[in-house]
Short mmCIF file of C-alpha atoms in Angstrom, two decimals:
data_model
loop_
_atom_site.label_atom_id
_atom_site.label_comp_id
_atom_site.label_asym_id
_atom_site.label_seq_id
_atom_site.Cartn_x
_atom_site.Cartn_y
_atom_site.Cartn_z
CA MET A 1 98.49 4.61 219.66
CA LYS A 2 101.45 5.78 217.71
CA ASN A 3 103.69 3.43 216.05
CA SER A 4 101.48 0.40 216.93
CA VAL A 5 102.27 -2.94 215.45
CA LEU A 6 98.81 -4.29 216.36
CA ALA A 7 96.71 -4.90 213.13
CA LYS A 8 93.25 -4.82 214.78
CA ARG A 9 91.27 -2.30 216.65
CA LEU A 10 88.65 -2.87 219.38
CA ASP A 11 85.28 -3.31 217.95
CA SER A 12 82.27 -5.75 218.17
CA ALA A 13 84.14 -8.36 216.29
CA GLN A 14 86.91 -8.37 218.90
CA ILE A 15 84.96 -8.50 222.05
CA SER A 16 84.74 -12.19 222.42
CA LYS A 17 88.36 -12.61 221.63
CA LEU A 18 89.74 -10.49 224.37
CA PRO A 19 91.82 -12.09 227.26
CA PRO A 20 89.64 -13.72 229.99
CA ALA A 21 90.56 -11.08 232.60
CA VAL A 22 89.11 -8.30 230.73
CA GLN A 23 85.59 -7.48 231.83
CA ARG A 24 83.29 -6.89 228.80
CA PRO A 25 79.41 -6.52 228.08
CA SER A 26 77.58 -9.81 228.57
CA TYR A 27 74.12 -8.23 227.44
CA ASP A 28 72.82 -8.20 223.82
CA ARG A 29 73.95 -4.75 222.75
CA ASP A 30 71.88 -5.06 219.58
CA ALA A 31 68.70 -5.28 221.60
CA VAL A 32 69.54 -2.00 223.56
CA SER A 33 67.93 1.35 222.37
CA PRO A 34 68.92 4.73 223.46
CA GLY A 35 67.25 6.47 226.35
CA ILE A 36 69.87 9.06 227.14
CA VAL A 37 71.58 11.64 225.15
CA HIS A 38 74.85 12.78 226.80
CA ILE A 39 76.60 16.14 225.90
CA GLY A 40 80.32 16.51 226.43
CA LEU A 41 82.39 13.46 225.78
CA GLY A 42 85.59 14.09 227.92
CA ALA A 43 86.91 11.28 229.82
CA PHE A 44 84.93 11.91 233.03
CA CYS A 45 81.49 10.95 231.65
CA ARG A 46 82.98 7.72 230.21
CA ALA A 47 84.50 6.68 233.59
CA HIS A 48 81.39 7.70 235.55
CA LEU A 49 77.80 7.99 233.98
CA ALA A 50 78.57 5.51 231.22
CA VAL A 51 79.91 2.85 233.65
CA TYR A 52 76.86 3.11 235.96
CA THR A 53 74.71 2.85 232.97
CA ASP A 54 76.77 -0.15 231.75
CA ASP A 55 76.08 -1.82 235.02
CA VAL A 56 72.30 -1.18 234.63
CA LEU A 57 72.45 -2.75 231.13
CA GLU A 58 74.17 -5.72 232.69
CA ASN A 59 71.21 -6.10 234.93
CA GLY A 60 68.88 -6.52 232.15
CA ALA A 61 67.61 -3.00 231.24
CA LYS A 62 67.26 -2.61 227.30
CA ASP A 63 66.09 1.05 226.84
CA TRP A 64 68.81 3.11 228.57
CA GLY A 65 71.69 3.25 226.03
CA ILE A 66 73.50 6.39 225.66
CA VAL A 67 74.14 8.51 222.41
CA GLY A 68 77.09 10.66 223.10
CA VAL A 69 77.30 14.25 221.63
CA ASP A 70 80.28 16.60 221.44
CA THR A 71 80.34 20.17 220.74
CA MET A 72 84.02 20.73 220.54
CA SER A 73 85.75 18.54 218.09
CA PRO A 74 85.26 15.47 215.72
CA ALA A 75 88.15 13.66 217.50
CA ILE A 76 86.07 11.67 219.81
CA ARG A 77 83.79 10.55 217.11
CA ASN A 78 86.76 9.62 214.76
CA ALA A 79 88.11 7.59 217.74
CA LEU A 80 85.13 5.71 218.89
CA LYS A 81 82.87 5.19 215.78
CA PRO A 82 85.36 2.63 214.07
CA GLN A 83 85.32 0.73 217.37
CA ASP A 84 81.46 0.60 217.27
CA CYS A 85 81.65 3.00 220.24
CA PHE A 86 83.21 0.39 222.49
CA TYR A 87 86.18 1.71 224.75
CA THR A 88 88.25 0.50 227.69
CA LEU A 89 88.04 1.69 231.31
CA LEU A 90 91.45 1.28 232.82
CA ALA A 91 91.04 1.46 236.65
CA ARG A 92 94.52 1.79 238.25
CA ASP A 93 95.42 1.44 241.97
CA ASP A 94 99.14 1.90 242.64
CA GLY A 95 100.05 -0.46 239.85
CA GLU A 96 97.09 -2.89 239.97
CA ASP A 97 95.32 -2.48 236.64
CA LYS A 98 91.73 -3.81 235.93
CA LEU A 99 90.44 -3.43 232.32
CA ARG A 100 86.90 -3.19 231.40
CA VAL A 101 85.27 -2.78 228.03
CA ILE A 102 82.20 -0.50 228.20
CA GLY A 103 79.27 -0.92 225.82
CA SER A 104 76.62 1.53 226.98
CA MET A 105 77.79 4.28 224.33
CA LEU A 106 75.70 3.11 221.48
CA ASP A 107 76.71 5.96 218.95
CA VAL A 108 78.65 9.31 218.90
CA MET A 109 77.54 12.55 217.14
CA ILE A 110 79.08 15.92 216.60
CA THR A 111 77.14 19.23 216.49
CA SER A 112 79.41 20.71 214.01
CA ASP A 113 78.02 18.61 211.09
CA GLN A 114 75.13 16.72 212.70
CA ARG A 115 72.99 19.38 214.67
CA ARG A 116 69.84 18.51 212.66
CA GLU A 117 70.29 14.69 213.39
CA ILE A 118 70.80 15.39 217.02
CA PHE A 119 67.78 17.53 217.27
CA ASP A 120 65.87 14.84 215.46
CA LEU A 121 67.07 12.37 218.09
CA LEU A 122 66.13 14.52 221.02
CA ILE A 123 62.58 14.81 219.69
CA ASP A 124 62.18 10.92 219.83
CA PRO A 125 59.98 9.96 222.80
CA LYS A 126 62.58 7.23 223.68
CA ILE A 127 64.96 9.90 224.83
CA ARG A 128 63.91 10.90 228.32
CA ILE A 129 67.20 12.13 229.89
CA VAL A 130 69.81 14.54 228.63
CA THR A 131 72.94 14.40 230.77
CA LEU A 132 75.79 16.96 230.57
CA THR A 133 79.68 17.11 231.34
CA VAL A 134 80.80 20.36 229.76
CA THR A 135 82.80 21.89 232.64
CA GLU A 136 81.68 24.94 234.52
CA LYS A 137 82.65 27.41 231.94
CA GLY A 138 80.42 25.53 229.29
CA TYR A 139 77.30 27.01 230.79
CA CYS A 140 78.25 30.53 229.81
CA GLN A 141 77.58 31.76 233.34
CA ASP A 142 78.61 34.93 235.05
CA ALA A 143 81.29 33.75 237.40
CA ALA A 144 80.40 36.34 240.07
CA THR A 145 76.62 35.66 240.10
CA GLY A 146 76.26 32.19 238.59
CA SER A 147 73.53 33.54 236.34
CA LEU A 148 73.64 33.69 232.63
CA ASP A 149 76.46 35.82 231.20
CA GLU A 150 74.32 37.95 228.75
CA LYS A 151 77.36 39.55 227.30
CA HIS A 152 79.10 36.16 226.38
CA LEU A 153 79.80 36.13 222.70
CA ALA A 154 78.30 32.78 222.27
CA ILE A 155 75.01 33.82 223.81
CA ILE A 156 74.81 36.96 221.72
CA ALA A 157 75.42 34.97 218.82
CA ASP A 158 72.77 32.36 219.58
CA LEU A 159 70.11 34.84 220.46
CA ALA A 160 70.77 36.33 216.98
CA ASN A 161 70.36 32.74 215.34
CA PRO A 162 68.50 30.55 217.91
CA THR A 163 67.82 27.71 215.62
CA THR A 164 71.35 27.04 214.97
CA PRO A 165 72.88 27.35 218.51
CA ASN A 166 76.40 26.62 219.59
CA SER A 167 76.24 27.36 223.24
CA ILE A 168 74.85 24.88 225.73
CA PRO A 169 72.13 27.15 226.94
CA GLY A 170 71.09 27.87 223.37
CA PHE A 171 71.36 24.15 222.38
CA LEU A 172 69.14 23.05 225.25
CA THR A 173 66.75 25.67 224.77
CA GLU A 174 66.19 24.80 220.98
CA ALA A 175 66.13 21.14 221.81
CA ILE A 176 63.24 21.72 224.48
CA ARG A 177 61.37 24.06 221.96
CA LEU A 178 61.46 21.39 219.26
CA ARG A 179 60.46 18.69 221.53
CA ARG A 180 57.41 20.85 222.81
CA GLN A 181 56.51 21.63 219.13
CA ALA A 182 56.45 17.89 218.44
CA GLY A 183 53.99 17.15 221.31
CA GLN A 184 56.52 15.44 223.30
CA PRO A 185 56.99 15.83 227.12
CA ALA A 186 60.06 17.49 228.24
CA PHE A 187 63.08 15.30 228.92
CA THR A 188 65.05 15.49 232.21
CA VAL A 189 68.29 17.56 232.15
CA LEU A 190 70.73 16.02 234.43
CA VAL A 191 73.89 18.05 235.04
CA CYS A 192 77.08 16.13 236.06
CA ASP A 193 79.63 19.05 236.33
CA ASN A 194 81.11 20.46 239.49
CA LEU A 195 78.61 23.36 240.02
CA ALA A 196 77.21 24.03 243.49
CA GLN A 197 73.42 23.16 243.04
CA ASN A 198 74.26 22.36 239.47
CA GLY A 199 70.86 21.38 238.29
CA THR A 200 69.14 24.52 239.81
CA LYS A 201 71.83 26.83 238.46
CA VAL A 202 71.48 25.47 234.93
CA ARG A 203 67.87 25.49 234.94
CA ASP A 204 67.99 29.21 235.79
CA ILE A 205 70.54 29.83 233.07
CA VAL A 206 68.69 27.95 230.36
CA ALA A 207 65.35 29.57 231.45
CA ARG A 208 67.02 32.97 231.25
CA PHE A 209 68.33 32.35 227.78
CA ALA A 210 64.91 31.07 226.69
CA THR A 211 63.28 34.06 228.14
CA LEU A 212 65.41 36.42 226.26
CA ARG A 213 64.43 34.44 223.12
CA ASP A 214 60.85 34.06 223.91
CA ALA A 215 59.23 34.87 227.26
CA GLU A 216 56.55 32.08 227.02
CA LEU A 217 59.32 29.40 226.39
CA GLY A 218 61.24 30.57 229.43
CA ARG A 219 58.28 30.13 231.65
CA PHE A 220 57.47 26.74 230.00
CA ILE A 221 60.99 25.62 231.00
CA LEU A 222 60.84 26.79 234.64
CA ASP A 223 57.35 25.17 234.89
CA ASN A 224 57.93 21.87 233.10
CA VAL A 225 61.55 20.81 232.72
CA SER A 226 63.04 18.76 235.58
CA PHE A 227 66.76 19.67 236.33
CA PRO A 228 67.78 17.43 239.37
CA CYS A 229 70.98 18.28 241.14
CA THR A 230 73.81 15.67 241.25
CA MET A 231 77.09 15.08 242.92
CA VAL A 232 79.58 13.14 240.90
CA ASP A 233 82.93 11.82 242.27
CA ARG A 234 85.69 9.89 240.29
CA ILE A 235 89.17 11.10 239.77
CA THR A 236 89.83 10.83 235.93
CA PRO A 237 92.83 12.26 234.33
CA ALA A 238 93.34 12.97 230.64
CA THR A 239 94.32 9.84 228.68
CA GLN A 240 98.04 9.89 227.61
CA ASP A 241 99.70 7.86 224.90
CA ALA A 242 101.29 5.64 227.41
CA ASP A 243 97.94 4.63 228.75
CA ARG A 244 96.99 3.62 225.23
CA ALA A 245 99.98 1.50 224.93
CA ILE A 246 99.21 -0.22 228.28
CA VAL A 247 95.63 -0.86 227.27
CA ALA A 248 96.64 -2.15 223.70
CA ALA A 249 99.26 -4.53 225.29
CA ASP A 250 96.62 -6.10 227.71
CA LEU A 251 93.88 -6.27 225.21
CA GLY A 252 95.86 -7.32 222.24
CA VAL A 253 94.01 -4.86 220.16
CA GLU A 254 94.19 -1.05 219.82
CA ASP A 255 91.87 1.25 221.66
CA ALA A 256 91.97 4.72 220.19
CA TRP A 257 90.54 6.55 223.33
CA PRO A 258 90.51 4.52 226.45
CA VAL A 259 89.80 6.00 229.94
CA VAL A 260 92.09 5.93 232.95
CA THR A 261 90.59 6.36 236.32
CA GLU A 262 90.69 5.35 239.95
CA PRO A 263 88.61 2.42 241.53
CA PHE A 264 86.51 4.66 243.72
CA ARG A 265 83.33 6.30 242.26
CA GLN A 266 80.31 7.92 243.86
CA TRP A 267 77.09 9.43 242.51
CA VAL A 268 74.45 11.29 244.51
CA ILE A 269 71.32 12.21 242.59
CA GLU A 270 68.03 13.90 243.33
CA ASP A 271 65.30 11.55 242.31
CA ARG A 272 63.19 13.77 240.00
CA PHE A 273 62.74 11.99 236.77
CA PRO A 274 59.11 12.47 235.43
CA LEU A 275 59.73 10.16 232.36
CA GLY A 276 61.65 7.54 234.42
CA ARG A 277 65.25 6.75 234.68
CA PRO A 278 67.60 3.84 234.77
CA ASP A 279 67.91 1.79 238.10
CA TRP A 280 71.14 3.57 239.03
CA GLU A 281 70.62 2.86 242.68
CA LYS A 282 70.79 -0.87 242.02
CA VAL A 283 74.49 -0.36 240.84
CA GLY A 284 75.80 2.01 243.58
CA ALA A 285 74.28 5.41 243.11
CA ILE A 286 72.57 7.20 245.95
CA MET A 287 69.27 8.53 245.27
CA VAL A 288 68.21 11.42 247.62
CA ASP A 289 65.72 14.40 247.96
CA ASP A 290 68.37 17.00 248.48
CA VAL A 291 72.00 16.64 247.09
CA HIS A 292 73.30 19.96 248.58
CA PRO A 293 75.24 18.56 251.55
CA PHE A 294 76.91 15.81 249.57
CA GLU A 295 77.91 18.15 246.68
CA MET A 296 79.32 20.87 249.21
CA MET A 297 81.40 18.09 250.86
CA LYS A 298 82.81 17.03 247.46
CA LEU A 299 83.10 20.33 245.75
CA ARG A 300 84.96 21.72 248.71
CA CYS A 301 86.90 18.76 250.15
CA LEU A 302 87.90 17.22 246.96
CA ASN A 303 87.87 19.88 244.29
CA GLY A 304 88.95 22.63 246.64
CA ALA A 305 91.87 20.69 247.84
CA HIS A 306 92.79 19.71 244.41
CA SER A 307 92.86 23.25 243.34
CA MET A 308 95.11 24.10 246.31
CA LEU A 309 97.38 21.22 245.47
CA ALA A 310 97.51 22.32 241.74
CA TYR A 311 98.43 25.95 242.08
CA LEU A 312 101.11 25.27 244.73
CA SER A 313 102.54 22.26 242.74
CA VAL A 314 102.44 23.83 239.39
CA VAL A 315 104.54 26.93 240.74
CA ALA A 316 106.96 24.49 242.47
CA GLY A 317 107.35 22.42 239.26
CA ILE A 318 105.43 19.25 240.74
CA GLU A 319 103.65 17.53 237.78
CA ALA A 320 101.17 15.13 239.35
CA ILE A 321 98.97 15.12 242.51
CA SER A 322 100.54 11.78 243.64
CA ASP A 323 103.94 13.57 243.51
CA ALA A 324 102.55 16.41 245.53
CA MET A 325 101.34 13.91 247.97
CA ALA A 326 104.93 12.60 248.38
CA ASP A 327 106.13 16.19 249.10
CA ALA A 328 107.30 16.83 252.74
CA ASP A 329 104.82 19.57 253.42
CA LEU A 330 101.99 19.56 250.92
CA PRO A 331 100.00 16.84 252.73
CA LYS A 332 100.09 18.68 256.07
CA ILE A 333 98.94 21.76 254.27
CA ILE A 334 95.96 19.98 252.73
CA ARG A 335 95.22 18.39 256.20
CA LEU A 336 95.18 21.97 257.70
CA LEU A 337 92.81 23.16 254.78
CA TRP A 338 90.39 20.26 255.39
CA ASP A 339 90.40 20.49 259.36
CA GLU A 340 90.50 24.19 259.79
CA ASP A 341 88.73 25.88 256.95
CA LEU A 342 86.62 23.20 254.75
CA ILE A 343 85.10 20.67 257.12
CA PRO A 344 83.83 23.44 259.58
CA SER A 345 82.21 25.32 256.61
CA LEU A 346 80.07 22.25 255.70
CA PRO A 347 76.50 21.42 256.55
CA VAL A 348 75.75 18.20 258.15
CA VAL A 349 76.15 15.41 255.53
CA PRO A 350 73.54 12.67 256.15
CA GLY A 351 75.09 9.32 256.96
CA THR A 352 78.65 10.55 256.29
CA ASN A 353 81.72 11.07 258.58
CA VAL A 354 83.28 13.93 256.59
CA GLU A 355 86.54 13.67 258.48
CA ALA A 356 86.72 10.02 257.36
CA TYR A 357 85.99 11.14 253.82
CA THR A 358 88.89 13.50 253.88
CA ARG A 359 91.26 10.56 255.05
CA GLU A 360 89.99 8.64 252.26
CA LEU A 361 90.87 11.33 249.81
CA GLU A 362 94.28 11.44 251.15
CA THR A 363 94.72 7.76 250.02
CA ARG A 364 93.13 8.61 246.56
CA PHE A 365 95.35 11.49 246.04
CA GLN A 366 98.41 9.20 246.86
CA ASN A 367 97.47 6.74 244.12
CA LYS A 368 100.53 6.68 241.78
CA GLY A 369 98.54 4.64 239.18
CA VAL A 370 96.30 7.67 238.43
CA ARG A 371 98.61 10.36 237.23
CA HIS A 372 96.48 13.35 237.49
CA LEU A 373 98.47 16.34 236.17
CA THR A 374 98.42 19.40 238.30
CA LEU A 375 98.47 21.67 235.27
CA GLN A 376 95.11 20.00 234.04
CA ILE A 377 93.56 20.65 237.48
CA SER A 378 94.79 24.33 237.37
CA SER A 379 92.57 25.12 234.29
CA ASP A 380 89.69 27.57 234.70
CA GLY A 381 90.56 28.94 238.16
CA SER A 382 88.50 32.02 237.72
CA GLN A 383 85.32 29.64 237.57
CA LYS A 384 86.51 27.10 240.06
CA LEU A 385 87.89 29.13 242.97
CA PRO A 386 84.60 31.01 243.82
CA PRO A 387 82.46 27.89 244.58
CA ARG A 388 85.20 25.67 245.82
CA LEU A 389 86.98 27.95 248.31
CA LEU A 390 85.85 31.59 248.35
CA GLU A 391 82.29 30.68 249.31
CA ALA A 392 83.68 28.76 252.16
CA ALA A 393 85.87 31.78 253.34
CA ARG A 394 82.72 33.95 253.24
CA GLU A 395 80.85 31.57 255.39
CA LEU A 396 83.81 31.45 257.99
CA TYR A 397 83.96 35.13 258.29
CA ALA A 398 80.24 35.40 258.60
CA ALA A 399 80.37 32.78 261.57
CA GLY A 400 83.14 34.90 263.28
CA THR A 401 86.15 32.62 262.40
CA GLU A 402 88.94 33.30 259.80
CA PRO A 403 90.14 30.91 257.10
CA LYS A 404 93.84 29.91 257.38
CA VAL A 405 94.73 28.05 254.36
CA ILE A 406 92.24 29.55 251.78
CA PRO A 407 94.29 32.87 251.58
CA LEU A 408 97.53 30.85 250.88
CA THR A 409 95.71 29.02 248.10
CA ILE A 410 94.57 32.27 246.52
CA ALA A 411 98.01 33.70 246.77
CA ALA A 412 99.33 30.55 244.96
CA TRP A 413 96.88 30.96 242.23
CA MET A 414 97.82 34.64 241.80
CA ARG A 415 101.63 33.55 241.64
CA PHE A 416 100.48 30.81 239.17
CA LEU A 417 99.25 33.56 236.83
CA SER A 418 102.91 34.64 235.85
CA GLY A 419 102.91 31.56 233.57
CA ARG A 420 106.47 30.44 234.71
CA ASN A 421 107.38 28.02 237.64
CA GLU A 422 110.26 28.09 240.03
CA ARG A 423 112.45 26.17 237.79
CA GLY A 424 112.15 28.69 234.99
CA GLN A 425 109.71 26.62 232.94
CA ASP A 426 106.78 28.33 231.09
CA TYR A 427 103.21 26.83 231.18
CA LYS A 428 100.05 27.75 229.55
CA ILE A 429 97.28 29.32 231.72
CA ALA A 430 93.80 27.76 230.43
CA ASP A 431 90.96 29.97 231.70
CA PRO A 432 88.18 31.87 230.18
CA TYR A 433 89.86 35.00 231.55
CA ALA A 434 93.29 34.01 230.71
CA GLU A 435 94.38 36.89 228.56
CA ARG A 436 92.92 39.42 231.05
CA LEU A 437 94.47 37.72 234.12
CA ALA A 438 97.93 37.19 232.29
CA THR A 439 98.04 40.95 231.46
CA LEU A 440 97.42 41.96 235.12
CA ALA A 441 99.98 39.68 236.39
CA ALA A 442 102.56 40.96 233.72
CA ASN A 443 101.87 44.59 234.49
CA ALA A 444 102.29 44.04 238.24
CA GLY A 445 105.76 42.49 237.70
CA ASP A 446 107.42 41.71 241.01
CA ASP A 447 105.20 43.92 243.30
CA PRO A 448 102.93 41.38 245.28
CA GLU A 449 100.61 44.18 246.58
CA LEU A 450 100.04 45.59 243.16
CA LEU A 451 99.35 42.10 241.64
CA ALA A 452 96.96 41.16 244.41
CA ASP A 453 95.07 44.40 244.37
CA SER A 454 94.81 44.34 240.57
CA LEU A 455 93.39 40.75 240.66
CA PHE A 456 91.10 41.55 243.57
CA ALA A 457 89.59 44.19 241.37
CA VAL A 458 88.28 41.39 239.11
CA ARG A 459 84.97 41.48 240.95
CA ASP A 460 83.49 38.70 238.71
CA ILE A 461 85.78 36.32 240.72
CA PHE A 462 86.10 38.07 244.11
CA GLY A 463 83.02 40.17 244.44
CA GLU A 464 82.90 43.20 246.66
CA ASP A 465 83.18 41.76 250.10
CA LEU A 466 86.37 39.68 250.16
CA PRO A 467 88.66 42.29 248.72
CA ALA A 468 87.42 44.86 251.40
CA ASN A 469 88.05 42.35 254.17
CA GLN A 470 91.19 43.49 255.70
CA HIS A 471 92.36 40.06 257.20
CA PHE A 472 91.76 38.38 253.81
CA ARG A 473 93.60 40.88 251.95
CA THR A 474 96.56 41.14 254.26
CA ALA A 475 96.74 37.44 254.51
CA VAL A 476 96.81 36.86 250.80
CA ILE A 477 99.37 39.61 250.14
CA GLY A 478 101.52 38.14 252.91
CA HIS A 479 101.60 34.71 251.39
CA LEU A 480 102.05 36.06 247.93
CA SER A 481 105.11 38.04 248.96
CA SER A 482 106.50 34.98 250.46
CA LEU A 483 105.80 32.88 247.43
CA MET A 484 107.47 35.50 245.09
CA ALA A 485 110.54 36.28 247.32
CA GLN A 486 111.30 32.86 249.04
CA GLY A 487 109.66 30.20 246.88
CA THR A 488 107.07 27.52 247.71
CA ALA A 489 109.17 25.21 249.87
CA LYS A 490 110.11 28.06 252.39
CA THR A 491 106.80 29.50 252.34
CA LEU A 492 105.14 26.22 253.37
CA LYS A 493 107.63 25.59 256.02
CA THR A 494 106.99 29.15 257.47
CA PHE A 495 103.36 28.78 257.19
CA LEU A 496 103.39 25.23 258.98
CA ALA A 497 105.59 26.71 261.78
CA GLY A 498 103.08 29.34 262.43
CA ASN A 499 100.15 26.72 262.50
CA LYS A 500 101.48 24.06 265.02
CA GLY A 501 99.31 22.27 267.39
CA PRO A 502 96.37 19.99 267.02
CA ALA A 503 93.82 20.38 264.28
CA SER A 504 90.74 22.38 265.17
CA THR A 505 87.94 20.64 266.89
CA ASN A 506 85.43 23.29 265.74
CA THR A 507 81.93 21.74 264.68
CA ASN A 508 80.36 22.68 261.54
CA ILE A 509 79.46 26.51 261.54
CA ARG A 510 75.84 25.55 260.35
#
């Protein structure tokens, strides 16, 4: 926290001195040993995986502590190590704050200068699970096929120097190789990122990398390493300095990197852990044989709706999701997206009323206590739009119906690529294809048809079928023309005027 007058920082010595209202670990942390290595120490894992695991430790487990590994920057290590890796979870619900200090993270390591130590830890038989939150782009996948991008510069570099990897596929492959060489059974790889069939997809990516390195190692991974699929759900915006100030004021000590989140959380996990796992189901996780219906519901209804809100909002100059939900028309648009495009595209979700789930999402999106920035959500659209919305569009067309709101969302993304909103403010486009996409947008200028066709030509995003679909192309260009000529507000009003009447009562298409 900047300009702090607090002399002390959150650490083991301060835990017992915190205000009574602050929940904190009651277990003997010194008696806990690590059983999980987590890769990717953004806010989400510390609001989700680490909290479920903290609950398991509270229930008496002693062998499931987490060692965090970050591949990007030493910043998180520099923040948490002086705090003995304690940090604060700030759950906010429209002004009602609940603080909890999490103790499940036992250590933090960085690949840039601790790679060998990390590999030594991963060989240890006590480590039975490796979990990951590295975002969709972290797996070096081909956006069009979901397979390993063999032309990715990080993959090329790791294949040339496989024992000092920097990519996630290279890192996991080397860790598995070293563990096998040491005579230890393979750990379970638990992917916690928003990828459809995330475990299966990452297994295939890692196995392909390993095969390019050593065909026998690739076969070993396919035959012996478990990659359960998961669905993770908890809205967790990036931590701001204002959040640090609130946490410091309530704790009475500084916390260099607290996490802000909503009260809601959900975790659905395929129960395939050959070396055992924490009793996550006893603290609220749902263990299933097949996570696919749940992940489709969340990926499309939450993440797809987030993407729609993000692109329309950034273009309109709306900064946060809760602000978007206070707009006169955006909540109506999102309701149409759910009712007309997304719910009908979903498989049956066991034990779940999907319409009720989306009603709960409306409430969650309205939470003003969680200021989830639309520009943050807008990142990596080239990776996110295909599984969140374009696949749903394909399935609707295949079933003989036409998506109503998805083409508007794609048009908003295309308009977003200009890098300037309707208020004349510039913003940065964060995307693996950012330079290419921005160049296409700049070259198209004010011509919506040229812009759309230039972007449709990026087959890694759109494939061959959607650009060739005349309805889809015409709808996207029509909405894009309106956004460019009339702006977001008028476009939405015109769109809603043409979509009056009760929401569709169509049942799921499969």
